[in-house]
XYZ file of C-alpha atoms in Angstrom:
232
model
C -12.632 -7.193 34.091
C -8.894 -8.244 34.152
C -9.136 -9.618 30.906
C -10.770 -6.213 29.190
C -7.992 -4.677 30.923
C -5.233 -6.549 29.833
C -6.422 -6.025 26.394
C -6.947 -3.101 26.075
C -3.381 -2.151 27.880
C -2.077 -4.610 24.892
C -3.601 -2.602 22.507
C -2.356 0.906 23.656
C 1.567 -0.491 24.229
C 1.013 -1.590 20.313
C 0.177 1.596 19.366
C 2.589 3.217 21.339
C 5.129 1.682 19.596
C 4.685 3.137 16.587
C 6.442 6.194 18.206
C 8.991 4.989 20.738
C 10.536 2.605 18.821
C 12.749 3.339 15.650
C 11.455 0.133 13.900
C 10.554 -0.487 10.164
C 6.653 1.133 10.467
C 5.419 -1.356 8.083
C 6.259 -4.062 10.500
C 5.134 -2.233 13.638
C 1.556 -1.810 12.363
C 1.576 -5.521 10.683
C 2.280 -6.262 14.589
C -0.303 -4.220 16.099
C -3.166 -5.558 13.893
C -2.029 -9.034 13.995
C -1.890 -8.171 18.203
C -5.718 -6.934 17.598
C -7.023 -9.473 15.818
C -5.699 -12.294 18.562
C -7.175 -10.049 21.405
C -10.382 -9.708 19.047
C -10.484 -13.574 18.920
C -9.980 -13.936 22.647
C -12.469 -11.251 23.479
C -15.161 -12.999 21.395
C -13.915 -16.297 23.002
C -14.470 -14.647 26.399
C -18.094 -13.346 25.430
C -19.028 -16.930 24.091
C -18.430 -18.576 27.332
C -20.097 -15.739 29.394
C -22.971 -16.089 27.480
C -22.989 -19.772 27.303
C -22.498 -19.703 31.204
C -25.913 -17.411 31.776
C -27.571 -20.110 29.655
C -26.775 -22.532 31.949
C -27.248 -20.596 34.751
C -30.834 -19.654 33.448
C -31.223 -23.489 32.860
C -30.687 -24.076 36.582
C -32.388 -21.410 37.781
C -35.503 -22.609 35.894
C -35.149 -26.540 36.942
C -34.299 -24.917 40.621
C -37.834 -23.111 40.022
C -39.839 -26.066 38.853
C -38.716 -28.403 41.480
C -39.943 -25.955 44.108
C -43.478 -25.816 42.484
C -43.138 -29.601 41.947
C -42.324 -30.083 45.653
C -45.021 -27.211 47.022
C -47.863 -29.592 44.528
C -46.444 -32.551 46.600
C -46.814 -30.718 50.113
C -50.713 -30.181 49.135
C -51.251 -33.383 48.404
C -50.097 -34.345 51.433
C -51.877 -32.329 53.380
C -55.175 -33.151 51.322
C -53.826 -36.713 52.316
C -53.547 -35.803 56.180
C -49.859 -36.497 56.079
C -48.750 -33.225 57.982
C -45.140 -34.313 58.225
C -44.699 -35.459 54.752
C -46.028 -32.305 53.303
C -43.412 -30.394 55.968
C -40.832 -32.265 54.551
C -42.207 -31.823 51.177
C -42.291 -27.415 51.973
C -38.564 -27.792 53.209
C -37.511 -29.137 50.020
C -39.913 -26.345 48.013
C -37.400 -23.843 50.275
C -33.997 -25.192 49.194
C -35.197 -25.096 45.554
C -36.313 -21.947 45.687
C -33.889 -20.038 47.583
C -31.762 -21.674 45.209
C -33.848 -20.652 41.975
C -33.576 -16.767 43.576
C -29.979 -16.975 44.107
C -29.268 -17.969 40.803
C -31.697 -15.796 39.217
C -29.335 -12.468 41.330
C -26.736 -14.487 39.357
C -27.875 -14.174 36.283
C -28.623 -10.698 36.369
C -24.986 -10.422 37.099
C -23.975 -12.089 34.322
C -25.935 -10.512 32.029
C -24.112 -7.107 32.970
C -21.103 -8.483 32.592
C -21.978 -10.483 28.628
C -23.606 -6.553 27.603
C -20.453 -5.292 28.900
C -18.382 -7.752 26.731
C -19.999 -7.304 23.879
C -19.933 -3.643 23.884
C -15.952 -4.044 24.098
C -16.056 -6.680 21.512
C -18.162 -3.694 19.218
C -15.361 -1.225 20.588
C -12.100 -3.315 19.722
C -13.868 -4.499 16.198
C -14.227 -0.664 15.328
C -10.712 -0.091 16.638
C -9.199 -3.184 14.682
C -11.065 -1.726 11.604
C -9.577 1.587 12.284
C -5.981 0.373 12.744
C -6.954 -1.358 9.582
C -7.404 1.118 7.896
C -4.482 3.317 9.038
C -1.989 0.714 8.404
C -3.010 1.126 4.699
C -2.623 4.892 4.872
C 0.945 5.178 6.655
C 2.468 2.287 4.390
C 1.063 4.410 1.500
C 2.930 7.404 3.073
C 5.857 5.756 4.501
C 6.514 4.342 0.705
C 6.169 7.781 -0.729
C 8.459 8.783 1.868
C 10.680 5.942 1.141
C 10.740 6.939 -2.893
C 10.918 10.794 -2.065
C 14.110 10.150 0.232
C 15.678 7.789 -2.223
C 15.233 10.545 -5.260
C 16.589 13.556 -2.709
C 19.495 11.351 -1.740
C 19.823 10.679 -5.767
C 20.223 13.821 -6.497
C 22.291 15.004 -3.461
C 24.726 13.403 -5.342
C 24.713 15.084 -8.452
C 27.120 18.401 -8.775
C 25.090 21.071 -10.257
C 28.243 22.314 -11.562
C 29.743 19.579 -12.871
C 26.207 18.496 -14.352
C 26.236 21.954 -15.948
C 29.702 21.943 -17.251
C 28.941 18.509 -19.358
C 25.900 20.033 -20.847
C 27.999 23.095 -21.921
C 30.541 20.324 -23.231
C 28.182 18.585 -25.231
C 26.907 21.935 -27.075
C 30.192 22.793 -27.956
C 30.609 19.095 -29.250
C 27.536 19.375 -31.043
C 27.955 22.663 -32.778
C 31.665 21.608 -33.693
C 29.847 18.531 -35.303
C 27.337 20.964 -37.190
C 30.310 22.994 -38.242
C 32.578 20.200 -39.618
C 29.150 19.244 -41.708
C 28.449 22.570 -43.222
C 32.305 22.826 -44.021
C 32.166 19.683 -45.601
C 29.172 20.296 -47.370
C 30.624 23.664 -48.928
C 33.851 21.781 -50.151
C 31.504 18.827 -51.596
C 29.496 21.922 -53.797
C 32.922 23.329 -54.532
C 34.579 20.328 -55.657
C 31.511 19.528 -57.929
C 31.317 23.240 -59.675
C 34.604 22.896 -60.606
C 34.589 19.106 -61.753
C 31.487 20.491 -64.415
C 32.693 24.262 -65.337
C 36.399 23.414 -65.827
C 36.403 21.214 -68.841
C 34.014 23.813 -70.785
C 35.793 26.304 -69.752
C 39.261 25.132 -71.008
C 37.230 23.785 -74.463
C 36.138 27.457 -74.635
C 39.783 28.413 -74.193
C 40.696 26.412 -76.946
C 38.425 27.610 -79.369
C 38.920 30.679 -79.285
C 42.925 30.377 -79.310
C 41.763 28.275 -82.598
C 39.564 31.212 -83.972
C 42.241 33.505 -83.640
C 44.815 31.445 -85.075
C 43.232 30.903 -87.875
C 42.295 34.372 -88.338
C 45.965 35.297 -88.376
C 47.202 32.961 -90.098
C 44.462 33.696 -93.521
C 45.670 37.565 -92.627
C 48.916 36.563 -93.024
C 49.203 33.991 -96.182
C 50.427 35.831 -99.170
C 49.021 36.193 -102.856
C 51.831 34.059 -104.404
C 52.560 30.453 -102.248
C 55.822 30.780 -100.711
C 58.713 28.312 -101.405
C 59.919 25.930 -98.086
C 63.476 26.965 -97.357
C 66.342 24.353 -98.543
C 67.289 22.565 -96.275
């Protein structure tokens, strides 16, 4: 039918798109599902009044059908009654009903092909629709780990490996120089304290002994007698 036709020649230019066009992806499969879903709710549409069509149809057909037994009950009456012509009048009418019950009957049969055929597109396009469903997940999954991958590779593009390397060599040295001024620092902080503890006992030492050995001298050199002080 035109209308399967048209769908499904929607669907495929959707899907096509995904490759000829240099569009965001995200938004090109948004638009092919949404595209899906309104030929999904057409198609379904479409099979509703089919099928609601043979119904009526059958309907017909089956009033068409009674009428002509109605009118072939009348025509033996009529007959029963002697009334030739009334019950040939009565068999013409039992003709147009049922040449008209047959005919509609062939249509029907008709119709049914075409509501099996309907539905089995409507099954086809509701597995596709789940399918593109489920694909659009997947390639926005991929396209944002694309996205992130390119963003980090363009990130670091821009970074000079030697430049990059020549800071970090930079900052050693920095550090180290800092390490060094500490441990110098700490040395002359030790220093500084030795000195400030061992120099006042060592001059007091000093002392004493410069005492000791004045005093020795001085009892090896006092003489028996005391000595008058000079006049002045």
């Amino acid at each position: 039918m035109a209308l399967i036709d048209r769908i499904l020649s929607l669907v495929r230019a959707n899907l096509n798109s995904l490759t000829t066009k240099a569009e965001d992806p995200e938004t090109i499969l948004e638009q092919t599902v949404n595209q899906m879903q309104e030929d999904l709710l057409h198609l379904r549409q479409a099979v509703a009044v089919a099928i609601a069509t043979q119904k009526r149809t059958e309907r017909q057909a089956t009033q068409a059908q009674s009428h002509a037994h109605e009118y072939y009950r009348r025509a033996q009456l009529a007959l029963q009654a002697g009334n030739e012509q009334l019950a040939r009048l009565a068999l013409t009418k039992r003709k147009s009903y049922h040449e008209t019950a047959s005919a509609m009957w062939v249509q029907i049969q008709q119709q049914q092909s075409i509501v099996g055929r309907l539905k089995k597109d409507l099954q086809s396009l509701e597995g596709k629709l789940a399918q593109a469903r489920a694909k659009k997940d997947m390639y926005i999954a991929r396209s944002t780990a694309a996205q992130a991958s390119a963003n980090i590779n363009e990130m670091l593009a821009g970074i000079n490996p030697k430049g990059f390397l020549y800071s970090v060599e930079q900052l050693e040295e920095k550090v180290q120089q800092l390490e060094a001024q500490s441990q110098a620092l700490a040395e002359l902080t030790a220093v500084d304290l030795k000195s400030s503890y061992s120099s006042p006992l060592a001059s007091r030492n000093h002392i004493d002994a410069e005492l000791t050995a004045l005093k020795v001298q001085m009892l090896n050199d006092t003489p028996s007698q005391p000595q008058q002080l000079p006049n002045s």
